[in-house]
mmCIF file of C-alpha atoms and ligand atoms in Angstrom:
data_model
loop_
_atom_site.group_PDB
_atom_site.id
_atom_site.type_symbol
_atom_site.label_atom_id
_atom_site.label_comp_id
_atom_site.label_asym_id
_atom_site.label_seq_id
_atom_site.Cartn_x
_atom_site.Cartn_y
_atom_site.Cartn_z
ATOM 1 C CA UNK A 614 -83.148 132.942 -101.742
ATOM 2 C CA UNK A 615 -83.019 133.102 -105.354
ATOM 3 C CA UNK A 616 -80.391 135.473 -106.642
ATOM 4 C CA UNK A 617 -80.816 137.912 -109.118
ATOM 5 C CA UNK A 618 -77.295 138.169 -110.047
ATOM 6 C CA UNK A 619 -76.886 137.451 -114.175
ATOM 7 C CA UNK A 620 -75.347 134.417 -114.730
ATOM 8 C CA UNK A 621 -71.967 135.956 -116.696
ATOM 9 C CA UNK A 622 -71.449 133.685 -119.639
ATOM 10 C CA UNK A 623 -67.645 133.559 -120.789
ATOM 11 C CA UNK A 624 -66.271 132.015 -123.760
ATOM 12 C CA UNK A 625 -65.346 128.522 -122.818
ATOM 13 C CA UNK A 626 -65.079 126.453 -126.462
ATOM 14 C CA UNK A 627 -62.968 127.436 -129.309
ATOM 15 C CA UNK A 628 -62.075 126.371 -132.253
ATOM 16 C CA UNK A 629 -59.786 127.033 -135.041
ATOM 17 C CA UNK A 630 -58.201 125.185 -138.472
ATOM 18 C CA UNK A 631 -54.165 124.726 -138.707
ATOM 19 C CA UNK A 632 -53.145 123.555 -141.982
ATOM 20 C CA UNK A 633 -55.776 120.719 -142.630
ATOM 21 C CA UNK A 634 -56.724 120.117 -138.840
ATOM 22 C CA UNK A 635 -59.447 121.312 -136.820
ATOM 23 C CA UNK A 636 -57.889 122.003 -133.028
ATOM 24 C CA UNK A 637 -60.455 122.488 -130.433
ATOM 25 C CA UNK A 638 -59.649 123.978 -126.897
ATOM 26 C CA UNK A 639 -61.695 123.599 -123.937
ATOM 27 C CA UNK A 640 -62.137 125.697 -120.646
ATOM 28 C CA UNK A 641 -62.246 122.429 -118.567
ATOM 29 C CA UNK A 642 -62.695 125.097 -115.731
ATOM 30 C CA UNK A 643 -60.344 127.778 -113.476
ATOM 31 C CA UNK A 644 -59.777 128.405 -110.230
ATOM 32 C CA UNK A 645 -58.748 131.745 -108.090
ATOM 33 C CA UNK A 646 -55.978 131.973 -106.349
ATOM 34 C CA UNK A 647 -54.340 134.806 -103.707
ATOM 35 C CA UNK A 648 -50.491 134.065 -104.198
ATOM 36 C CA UNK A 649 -49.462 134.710 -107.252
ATOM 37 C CA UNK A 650 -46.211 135.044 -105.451
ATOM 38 C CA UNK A 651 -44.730 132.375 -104.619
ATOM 39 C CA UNK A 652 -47.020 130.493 -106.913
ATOM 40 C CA UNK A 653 -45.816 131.353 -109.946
ATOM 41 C CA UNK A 654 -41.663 132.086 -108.785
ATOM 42 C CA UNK A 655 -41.075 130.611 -105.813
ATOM 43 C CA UNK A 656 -37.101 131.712 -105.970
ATOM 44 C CA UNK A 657 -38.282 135.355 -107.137
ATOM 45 C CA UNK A 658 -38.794 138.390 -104.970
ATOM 46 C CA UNK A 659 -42.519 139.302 -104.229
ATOM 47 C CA UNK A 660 -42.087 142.577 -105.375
ATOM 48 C CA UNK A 661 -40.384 141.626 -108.643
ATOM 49 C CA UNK A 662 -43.532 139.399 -109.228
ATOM 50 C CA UNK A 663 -45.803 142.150 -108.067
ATOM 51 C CA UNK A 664 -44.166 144.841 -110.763
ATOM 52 C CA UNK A 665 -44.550 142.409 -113.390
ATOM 53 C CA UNK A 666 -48.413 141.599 -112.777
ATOM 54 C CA UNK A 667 -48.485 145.568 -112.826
ATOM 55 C CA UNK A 668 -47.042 145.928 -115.888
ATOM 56 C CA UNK A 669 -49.087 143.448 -117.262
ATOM 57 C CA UNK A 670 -52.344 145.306 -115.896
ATOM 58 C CA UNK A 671 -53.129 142.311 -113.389
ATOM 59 C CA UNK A 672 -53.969 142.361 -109.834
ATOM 60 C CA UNK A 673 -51.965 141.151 -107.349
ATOM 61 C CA UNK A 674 -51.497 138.721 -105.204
ATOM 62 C CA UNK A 675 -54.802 137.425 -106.697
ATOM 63 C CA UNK A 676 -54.609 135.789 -109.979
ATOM 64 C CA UNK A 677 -57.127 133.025 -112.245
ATOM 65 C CA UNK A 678 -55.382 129.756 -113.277
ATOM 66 C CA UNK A 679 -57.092 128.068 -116.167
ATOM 67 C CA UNK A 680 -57.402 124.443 -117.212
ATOM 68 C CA UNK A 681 -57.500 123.666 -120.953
ATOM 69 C CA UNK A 682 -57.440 120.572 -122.788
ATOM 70 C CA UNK A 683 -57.034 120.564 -126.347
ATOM 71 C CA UNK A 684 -58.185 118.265 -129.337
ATOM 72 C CA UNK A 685 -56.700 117.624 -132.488
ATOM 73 C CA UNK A 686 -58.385 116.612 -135.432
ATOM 74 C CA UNK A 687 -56.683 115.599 -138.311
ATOM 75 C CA UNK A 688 -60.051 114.675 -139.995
ATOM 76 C CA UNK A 689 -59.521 111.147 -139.843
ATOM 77 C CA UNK A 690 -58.341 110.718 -136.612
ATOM 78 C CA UNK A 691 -59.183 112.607 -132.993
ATOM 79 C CA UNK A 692 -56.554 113.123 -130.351
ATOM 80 C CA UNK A 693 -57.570 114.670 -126.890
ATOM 81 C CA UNK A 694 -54.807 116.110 -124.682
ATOM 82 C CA UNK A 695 -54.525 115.847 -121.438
ATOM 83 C CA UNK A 696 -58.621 115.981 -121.005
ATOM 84 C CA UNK A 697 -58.694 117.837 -117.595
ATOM 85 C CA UNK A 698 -59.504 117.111 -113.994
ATOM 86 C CA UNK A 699 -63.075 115.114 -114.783
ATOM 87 C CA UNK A 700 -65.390 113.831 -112.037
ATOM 88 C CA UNK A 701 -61.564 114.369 -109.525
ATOM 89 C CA UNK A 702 -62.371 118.389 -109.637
ATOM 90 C CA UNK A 703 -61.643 119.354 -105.917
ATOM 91 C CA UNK A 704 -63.307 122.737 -106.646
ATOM 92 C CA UNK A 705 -66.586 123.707 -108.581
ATOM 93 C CA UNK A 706 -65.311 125.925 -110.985
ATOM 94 C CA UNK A 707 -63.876 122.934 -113.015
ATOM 95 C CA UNK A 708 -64.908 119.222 -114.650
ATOM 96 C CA UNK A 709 -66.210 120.931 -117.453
ATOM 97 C CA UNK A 710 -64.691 118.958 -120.264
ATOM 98 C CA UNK A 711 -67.071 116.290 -120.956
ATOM 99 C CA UNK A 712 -70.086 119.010 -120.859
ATOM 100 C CA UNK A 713 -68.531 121.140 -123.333
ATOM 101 C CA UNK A 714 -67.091 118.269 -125.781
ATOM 102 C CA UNK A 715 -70.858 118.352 -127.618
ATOM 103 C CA UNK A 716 -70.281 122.154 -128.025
ATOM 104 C CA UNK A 717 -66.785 121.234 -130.350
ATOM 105 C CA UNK A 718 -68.994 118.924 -132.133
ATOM 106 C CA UNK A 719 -67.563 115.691 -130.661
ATOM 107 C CA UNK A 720 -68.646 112.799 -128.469
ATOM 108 C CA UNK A 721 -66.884 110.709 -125.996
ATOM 109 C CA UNK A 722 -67.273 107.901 -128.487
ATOM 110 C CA UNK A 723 -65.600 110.224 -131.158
ATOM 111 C CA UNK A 724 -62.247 110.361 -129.949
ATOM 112 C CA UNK A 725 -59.439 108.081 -130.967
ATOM 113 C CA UNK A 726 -56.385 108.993 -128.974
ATOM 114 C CA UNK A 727 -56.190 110.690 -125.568
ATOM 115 C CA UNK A 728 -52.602 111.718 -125.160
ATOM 116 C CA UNK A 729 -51.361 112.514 -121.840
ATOM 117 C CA UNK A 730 -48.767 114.968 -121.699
ATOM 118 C CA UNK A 731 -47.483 114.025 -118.023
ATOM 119 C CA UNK A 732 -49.322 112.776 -114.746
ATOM 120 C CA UNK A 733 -50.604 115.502 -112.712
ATOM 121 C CA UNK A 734 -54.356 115.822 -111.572
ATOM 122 C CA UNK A 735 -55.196 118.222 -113.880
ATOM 123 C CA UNK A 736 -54.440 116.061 -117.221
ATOM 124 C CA UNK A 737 -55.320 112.664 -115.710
ATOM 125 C CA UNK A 738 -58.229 113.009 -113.787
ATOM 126 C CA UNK A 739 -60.688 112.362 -117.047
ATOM 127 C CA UNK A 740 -59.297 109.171 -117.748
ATOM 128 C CA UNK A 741 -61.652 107.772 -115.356
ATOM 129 C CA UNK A 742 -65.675 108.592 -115.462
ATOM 130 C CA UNK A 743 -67.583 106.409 -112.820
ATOM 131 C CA UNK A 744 -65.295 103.762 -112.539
ATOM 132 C CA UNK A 745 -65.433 103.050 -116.400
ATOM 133 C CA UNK A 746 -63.154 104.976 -119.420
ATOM 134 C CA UNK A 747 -64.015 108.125 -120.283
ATOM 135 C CA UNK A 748 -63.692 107.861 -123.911
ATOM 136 C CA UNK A 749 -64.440 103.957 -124.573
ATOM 137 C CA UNK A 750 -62.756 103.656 -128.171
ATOM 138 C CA UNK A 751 -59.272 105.660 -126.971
ATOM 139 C CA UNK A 752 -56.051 104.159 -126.849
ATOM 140 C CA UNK A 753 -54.086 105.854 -123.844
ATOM 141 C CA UNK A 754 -50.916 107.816 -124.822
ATOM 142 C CA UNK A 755 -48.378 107.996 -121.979
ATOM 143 C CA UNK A 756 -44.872 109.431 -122.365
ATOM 144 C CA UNK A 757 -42.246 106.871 -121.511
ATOM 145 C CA UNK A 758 -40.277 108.379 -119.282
ATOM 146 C CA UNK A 759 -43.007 109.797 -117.230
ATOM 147 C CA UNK A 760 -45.012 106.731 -117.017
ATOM 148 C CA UNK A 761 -42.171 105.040 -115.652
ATOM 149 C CA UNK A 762 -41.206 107.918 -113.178
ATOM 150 C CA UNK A 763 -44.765 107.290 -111.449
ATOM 151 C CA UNK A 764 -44.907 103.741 -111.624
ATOM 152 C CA UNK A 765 -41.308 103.233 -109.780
ATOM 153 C CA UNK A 766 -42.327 106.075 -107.147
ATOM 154 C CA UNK A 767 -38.828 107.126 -105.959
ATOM 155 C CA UNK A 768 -38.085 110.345 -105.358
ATOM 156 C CA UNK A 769 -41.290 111.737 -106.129
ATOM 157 C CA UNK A 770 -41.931 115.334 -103.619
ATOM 158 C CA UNK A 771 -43.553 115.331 -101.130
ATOM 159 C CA UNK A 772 -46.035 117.340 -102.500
ATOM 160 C CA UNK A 773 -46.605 115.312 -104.848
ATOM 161 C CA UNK A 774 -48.231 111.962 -102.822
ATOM 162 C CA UNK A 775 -51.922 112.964 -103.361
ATOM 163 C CA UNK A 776 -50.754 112.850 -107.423
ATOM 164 C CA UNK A 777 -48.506 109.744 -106.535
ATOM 165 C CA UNK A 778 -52.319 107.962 -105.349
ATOM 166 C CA UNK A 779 -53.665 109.273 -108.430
ATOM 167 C CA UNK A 780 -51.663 107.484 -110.616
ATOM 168 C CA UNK A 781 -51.841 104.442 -108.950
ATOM 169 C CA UNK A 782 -55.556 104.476 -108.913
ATOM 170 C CA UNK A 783 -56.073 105.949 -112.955
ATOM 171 C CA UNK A 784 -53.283 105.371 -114.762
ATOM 172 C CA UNK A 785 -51.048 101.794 -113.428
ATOM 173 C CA UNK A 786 -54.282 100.199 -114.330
ATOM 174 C CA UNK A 787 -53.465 101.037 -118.071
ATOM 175 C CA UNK A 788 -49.980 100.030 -118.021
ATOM 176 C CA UNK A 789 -50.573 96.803 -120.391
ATOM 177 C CA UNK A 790 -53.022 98.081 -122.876
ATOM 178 C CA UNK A 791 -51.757 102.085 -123.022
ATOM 179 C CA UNK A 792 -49.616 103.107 -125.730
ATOM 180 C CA UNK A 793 -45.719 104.859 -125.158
ATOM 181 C CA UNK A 794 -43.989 107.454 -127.304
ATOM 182 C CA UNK A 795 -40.475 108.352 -126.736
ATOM 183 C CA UNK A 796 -39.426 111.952 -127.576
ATOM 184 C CA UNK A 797 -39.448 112.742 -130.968
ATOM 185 C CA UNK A 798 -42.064 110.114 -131.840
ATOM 186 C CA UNK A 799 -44.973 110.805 -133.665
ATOM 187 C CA UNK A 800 -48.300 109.824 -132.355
ATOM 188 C CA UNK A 801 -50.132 110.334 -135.922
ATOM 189 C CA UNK A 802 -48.177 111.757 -138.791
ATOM 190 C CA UNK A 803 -48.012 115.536 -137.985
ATOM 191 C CA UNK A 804 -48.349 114.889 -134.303
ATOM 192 C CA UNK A 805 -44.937 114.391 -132.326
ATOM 193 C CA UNK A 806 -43.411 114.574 -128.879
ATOM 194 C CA UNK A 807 -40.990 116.959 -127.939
ATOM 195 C CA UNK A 808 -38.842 116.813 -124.741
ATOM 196 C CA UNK A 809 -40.033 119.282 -122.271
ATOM 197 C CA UNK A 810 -38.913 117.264 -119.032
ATOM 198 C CA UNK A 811 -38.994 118.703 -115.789
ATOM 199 C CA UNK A 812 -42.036 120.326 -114.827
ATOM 200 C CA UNK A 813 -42.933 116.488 -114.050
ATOM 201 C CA UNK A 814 -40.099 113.911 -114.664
ATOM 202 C CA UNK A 815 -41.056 113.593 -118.506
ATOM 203 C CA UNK A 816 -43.202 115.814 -119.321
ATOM 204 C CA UNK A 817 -44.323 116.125 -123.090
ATOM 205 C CA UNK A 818 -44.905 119.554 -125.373
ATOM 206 C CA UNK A 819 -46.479 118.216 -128.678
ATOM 207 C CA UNK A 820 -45.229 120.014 -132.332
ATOM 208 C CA UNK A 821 -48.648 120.028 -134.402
ATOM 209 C CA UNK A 822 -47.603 120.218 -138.603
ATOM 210 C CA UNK A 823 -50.124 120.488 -141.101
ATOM 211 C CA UNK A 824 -49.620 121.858 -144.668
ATOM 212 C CA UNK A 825 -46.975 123.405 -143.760
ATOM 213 C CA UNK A 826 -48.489 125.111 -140.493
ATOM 214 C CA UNK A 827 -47.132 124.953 -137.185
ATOM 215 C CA UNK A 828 -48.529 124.998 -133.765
ATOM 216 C CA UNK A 829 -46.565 123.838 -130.087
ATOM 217 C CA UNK A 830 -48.826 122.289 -127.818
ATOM 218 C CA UNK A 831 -46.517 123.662 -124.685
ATOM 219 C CA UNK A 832 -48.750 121.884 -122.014
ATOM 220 C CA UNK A 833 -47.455 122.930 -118.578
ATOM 221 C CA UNK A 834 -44.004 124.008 -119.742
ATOM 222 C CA UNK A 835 -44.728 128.044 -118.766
ATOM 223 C CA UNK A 836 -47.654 128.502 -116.164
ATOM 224 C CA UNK A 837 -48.188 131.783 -116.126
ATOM 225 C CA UNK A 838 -48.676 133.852 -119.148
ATOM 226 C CA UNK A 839 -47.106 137.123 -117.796
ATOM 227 C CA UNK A 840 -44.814 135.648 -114.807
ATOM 228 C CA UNK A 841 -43.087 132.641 -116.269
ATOM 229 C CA UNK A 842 -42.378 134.156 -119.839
ATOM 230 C CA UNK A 843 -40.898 137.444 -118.296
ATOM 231 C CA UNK A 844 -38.846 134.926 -116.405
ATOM 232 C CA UNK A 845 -38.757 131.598 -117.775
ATOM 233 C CA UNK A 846 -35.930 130.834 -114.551
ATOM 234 C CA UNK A 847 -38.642 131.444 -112.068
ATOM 235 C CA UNK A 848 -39.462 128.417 -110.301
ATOM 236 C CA UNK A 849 -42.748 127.415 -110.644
ATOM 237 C CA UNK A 850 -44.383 126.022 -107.285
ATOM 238 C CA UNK A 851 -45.987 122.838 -109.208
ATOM 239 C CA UNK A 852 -42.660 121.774 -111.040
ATOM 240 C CA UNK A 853 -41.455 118.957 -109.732
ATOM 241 C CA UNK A 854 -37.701 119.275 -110.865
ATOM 242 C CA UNK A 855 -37.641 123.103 -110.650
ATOM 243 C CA UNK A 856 -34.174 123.186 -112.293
ATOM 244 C CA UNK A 857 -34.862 121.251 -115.103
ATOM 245 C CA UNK A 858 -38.142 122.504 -115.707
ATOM 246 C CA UNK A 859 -36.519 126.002 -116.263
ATOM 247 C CA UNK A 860 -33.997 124.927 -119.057
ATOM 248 C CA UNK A 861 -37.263 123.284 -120.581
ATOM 249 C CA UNK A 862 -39.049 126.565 -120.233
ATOM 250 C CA UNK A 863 -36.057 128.577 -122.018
ATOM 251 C CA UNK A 864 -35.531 125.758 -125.160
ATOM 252 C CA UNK A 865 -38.974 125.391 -125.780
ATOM 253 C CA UNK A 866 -40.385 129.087 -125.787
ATOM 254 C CA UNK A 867 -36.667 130.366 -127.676
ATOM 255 C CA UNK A 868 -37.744 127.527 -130.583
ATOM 256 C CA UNK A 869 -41.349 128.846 -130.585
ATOM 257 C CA UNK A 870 -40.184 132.339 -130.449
ATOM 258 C CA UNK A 871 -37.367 131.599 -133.171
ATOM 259 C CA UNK A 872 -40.023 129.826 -135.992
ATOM 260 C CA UNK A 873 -42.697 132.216 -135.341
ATOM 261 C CA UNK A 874 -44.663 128.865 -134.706
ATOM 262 C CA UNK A 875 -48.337 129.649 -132.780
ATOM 263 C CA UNK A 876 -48.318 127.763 -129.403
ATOM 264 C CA UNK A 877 -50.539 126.296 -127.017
ATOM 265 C CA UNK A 878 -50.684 126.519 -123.355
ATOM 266 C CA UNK A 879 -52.263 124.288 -120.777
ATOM 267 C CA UNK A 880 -52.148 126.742 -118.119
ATOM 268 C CA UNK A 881 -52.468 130.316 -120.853
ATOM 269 C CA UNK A 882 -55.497 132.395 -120.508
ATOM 270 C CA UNK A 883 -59.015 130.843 -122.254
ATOM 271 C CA UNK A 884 -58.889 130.626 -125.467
ATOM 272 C CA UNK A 885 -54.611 129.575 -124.983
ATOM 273 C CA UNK A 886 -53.568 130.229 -128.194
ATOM 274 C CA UNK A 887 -51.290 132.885 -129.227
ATOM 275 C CA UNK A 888 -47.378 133.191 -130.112
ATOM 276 C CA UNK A 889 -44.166 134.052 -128.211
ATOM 277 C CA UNK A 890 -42.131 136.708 -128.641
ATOM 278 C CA UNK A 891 -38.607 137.115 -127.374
ATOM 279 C CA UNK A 892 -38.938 140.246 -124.496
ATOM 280 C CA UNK A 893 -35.704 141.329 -122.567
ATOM 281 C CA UNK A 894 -33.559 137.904 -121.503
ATOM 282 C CA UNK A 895 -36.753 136.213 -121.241
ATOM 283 C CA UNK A 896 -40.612 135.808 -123.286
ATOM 284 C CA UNK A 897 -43.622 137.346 -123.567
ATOM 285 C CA UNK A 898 -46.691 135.984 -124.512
ATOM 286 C CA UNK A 899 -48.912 137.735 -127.252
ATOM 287 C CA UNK A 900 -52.318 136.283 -127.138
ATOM 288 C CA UNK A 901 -54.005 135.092 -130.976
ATOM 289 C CA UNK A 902 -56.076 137.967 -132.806
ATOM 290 C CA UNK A 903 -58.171 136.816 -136.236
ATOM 291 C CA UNK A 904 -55.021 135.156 -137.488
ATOM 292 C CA UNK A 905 -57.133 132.133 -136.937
ATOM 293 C CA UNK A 906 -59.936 133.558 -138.160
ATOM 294 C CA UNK A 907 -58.834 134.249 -141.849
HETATM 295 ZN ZN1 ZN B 2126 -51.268 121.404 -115.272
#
């Protein structure tokens, strides 16, 4: 039966100069979800959760997660982060990256670095397209201390064996020809890694400086946009050291907050860029107007 429904078309590339760089983000896809609680504060109170999300004018307990990569080009080099889920999407509304890269005005060839901020499905999955790289002329960027978490494979959660099989299938193939940054290394000048451990075992946020603009690429260190800035000590249900994660949550936002720095979220509403202001004891996240734009 052919449906007569209109295809709703959604804004899904965007792009925007900081300093002297070009950053892209992509929608590399979303998915729907019915628990915000205890998906996004698994050590809060439902109702807590559910008076934020009203506050904030969501629904609940239904809620959209999005998935977006980001590029950074510093006009003579192009870094991809953490290029999405790829041909291992487990649900149709995402594997979009690759499609979309043409839209940015890139190729697969194109890019130069692909940094990966830590090992999770999400930000791995594209290494690998049909059994060959994704992006043939990338070196691999892999965070020391995470890399070495997966490859050693103790004390990983339990949840966490499907991501555990992952690694060993994508990313231990790389081990001798990827590249490793400790934290506070740069991978280009104006690109450097910034300790954000615990929402995976060393998990990366990336500070972004060009002529004399800032911008934190904050990766997966706050997952929801209204939830887990109200309450940076709620536990999110995909860290893997929930503890940790939350004291990486509270540094990194209070330093973006603090500089008045823009930021970058993995996990933040399409198009994920915005600021953070400081909101009670904990965050809240103000979404980008035309600052960009000017
Ligand atoms: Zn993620």
């Amino acid at each position: 039966m052919v449906s007569n429904k209109p295809k709703m078309a959604r804004p899904s590339v965007y792009q925007f100069k900081l300093g002297d760089f070009t950053i892209t983000n992509i929608l590399e896809g979303y998915r729907h979800l019915d628990n915000l609680h205890p998906f996004a504060g698994t050590n809060a109170d439902a109702a807590d959760v559910e008076a934020i999300a009203k506050e904030c004018h969501l629904p609940f307990p239904n809620l959209e997660h999005n998935f977006v990569p980001s590029l950074v080009d510093t006009g003579s080099q192009l870094i991809a982060l953490d290029p999405g889920f790829g041909e291992k999407a487990q649900f149709p509304t995402s594997g979009w990256f690759n499609n979309y890269l043409p839209e940015a005005g890139y190729t697969l060839e194109d890019v130069d670095y692909v940094v990966i901020t830590h090992c999770h499905p999400d930000h791995i999955g594209n290494l690998i397209a049909s059994g060959q790289p994704t992006f043939p002329n990338a070196e691999i960027v892999f965070g020391r201390v995470e890399f070495d978490y997966w490859r050693k494979g103790e004390n990983i959660p339990d949840f966490r064996a499907p991501t555990l099989s992952m690694f060993k299938e994508i990313c231990q193939p790389l081990e001798d020809q990827a590249r490793y940054v400790e934290v506070g290394e740069d991978i280009v000048t104006g690109v450097t890694a910034v300790d954000a451990f615990g929402h995976s075992a060393g998990h990366m946020a990336y500070h972004i400086e060009s002529n004399g603009q800032e911008l934190m690429i904050m990766s997966d260190t706050a997952a929801h946009y209204a939830i887990s800035f109200r309450h940076p000590e709620y536990n999110f249900s995909m860290d893997d050291d929930p503890e940790k994660a939350a004291i990486s949550r509270r540094r990194v936002l209070s330093q973006v907050a603090d500089t008045k720095m823009a930021a970058i979220g993995f996990h933040m509403p399409f198009p994920s860029v915005g600021y953070v202001d400081r909101h009670g004891d904990g965050f809240a996240w103000v979404p980008a107007a035309y600052q960009f734009n000017l």
